Amino acid sequence: MRRVRFPRQSIAVAAVAVTALTTAAPVVAAPALPAGVPDRPAASGDDPVQLPPIRSILQTDETCTKPSTTVAQAKPWTREVMSLTTSWRLSQGQGALVAVVDTGVDKSVPALADRVDSVGDASSDCAGHGSFAAGLIAAAPQPGTGVVGVAPQARVLAVRGTNERGFTSAGSLAAAIRTAADHDAKVIYVARAVLDGRDELTAAVAYAMKHDALVVAPVAPDVAPRNADTNQDDPTARPYFPAFVPQVLSVVDVGPQGGRPKNAPEPFAPDLSAPGDSVVSVGPGGTGHFIGSGSSMAAAEVAGAAALVRARFPKLTAPQTADRLEHTAYPSDVPRLDTYAALSSVSSPASGAVTSSRPQAVELPQPVSQGPRNRALVVAGGAFALMVLVAAAIVVVPRGRARSWRASGN
């Protein structure tokens, strides 16, 4: 199925609201929560410590990203906003394979241990962005921290879509998408957004769709490109690829207060918005955590949600999975990802059409017409009057006859 996009002149991302849907649909025979995850979530908020920022690209004179020595103990704000604790009762992504087309994924990260396969040299991650994104998608819970991926039981396929330092091209991304599809990934997360290569990337996405793989990509890069004439960041909204390919689920970021970072690239016709600013995840080389912002982070969250859906509804096709995520999203200028609604809504087995489980607005009954009631009252009143006349006649007529109809006193 081909989804048609209509560019928006101005897209305002509204504040992210916590969706209280725990009573919207009953949970039957729910699996246990991941080990280490409390059934009742802790207070929301980020750790009052400084986490090192994760970066998409390293310059040629920079060393590889060093392991973080700081562990984020508190639960990130994204956990509550995405209703993950409730969602995990329905699906944890078991059996789903998510390809991470990025800078590689460090297989030694404890939160990803034994669940990362790699193609070629993608098992190493100098820049660190791929490991960070993989953690957002599938990090398992670890002792002493509340940082967990959206689909903590999903498997990860690391496919290098950049060079070692994070620089990429349309050709590299297209080849990586095809490779991910060939390895049976059912969700393909692409971390990059480029301005060129439309035909090449469109063909690669079509190849992935033939393999029933859903491609999820950021609607824009995390950092605005430089204007060659002014040497200033240019955040102008424009089509980026592969996000603008119609079959791709394109995602824009939103922060804990509903806004986006200053000078962030403006989104051009995104399909979904999701938490992507001030998000916390794992990184290369150890148990420490990093912090990051951008549409690539939001796309990773959506890729994790897609893994949850594909694990819970394995008969859904890639287009049906995308439709489910979009149709159950929380209404806004850019619909906001609603993970629990995507997992709990009822769908038609034949068509995959989704009926949301959200409580519908109560419709008051139409006012009853007063015409029949008024007619009934008239008929009843007439019958009563007739009965009175008949009763009076029974009494009066015999007496009149007995008196020969003479007036009283005569």
XYZ file of N, CA, C and O in Angstrom, residues 20-21 38 63 70 137 145 195 280 291 368 377:
48
model
N -3.455 7.996 29.483
C -3.921 7.067 30.517
C -4.893 6.088 29.900
O -6.084 6.328 29.838
N -4.354 4.960 29.420
C -5.186 3.985 28.723
C -5.182 2.643 29.413
O -5.579 1.648 28.826
N 10.204 -2.139 37.664
C 9.140 -2.132 38.663
C 7.779 -2.088 38.022
O 7.590 -1.470 36.973
N 39.071 11.501 18.374
C 39.186 10.087 18.737
C 37.795 9.468 18.845
O 36.788 10.176 18.913
N 29.258 7.339 33.755
C 28.098 7.722 34.569
C 26.908 6.830 34.247
O 26.548 6.653 33.076
N 16.141 1.288 21.132
C 15.236 0.301 20.545
C 15.087 -0.922 21.437
O 13.959 -1.373 21.687
N 19.628 0.884 37.249
C 19.246 1.921 36.302
C 17.827 1.692 35.817
O 17.353 0.550 35.760
N 19.944 14.726 1.497
C 19.164 15.537 0.568
C 19.123 14.966 -0.844
O 18.256 15.343 -1.639
N 17.878 9.257 26.978
C 19.029 8.601 27.595
C 19.125 7.171 27.094
O 18.120 6.464 26.983
N 23.432 10.973 26.628
C 22.196 11.712 26.361
C 22.247 12.219 24.931
O 23.326 12.530 24.405
N -36.904 12.698 22.339
C -38.074 11.979 21.859
C -39.091 12.974 21.325
O -39.383 13.992 21.948
N -52.462 12.184 24.453
C -53.168 12.937 25.489
C -54.522 13.428 24.980
O -55.524 13.422 25.711
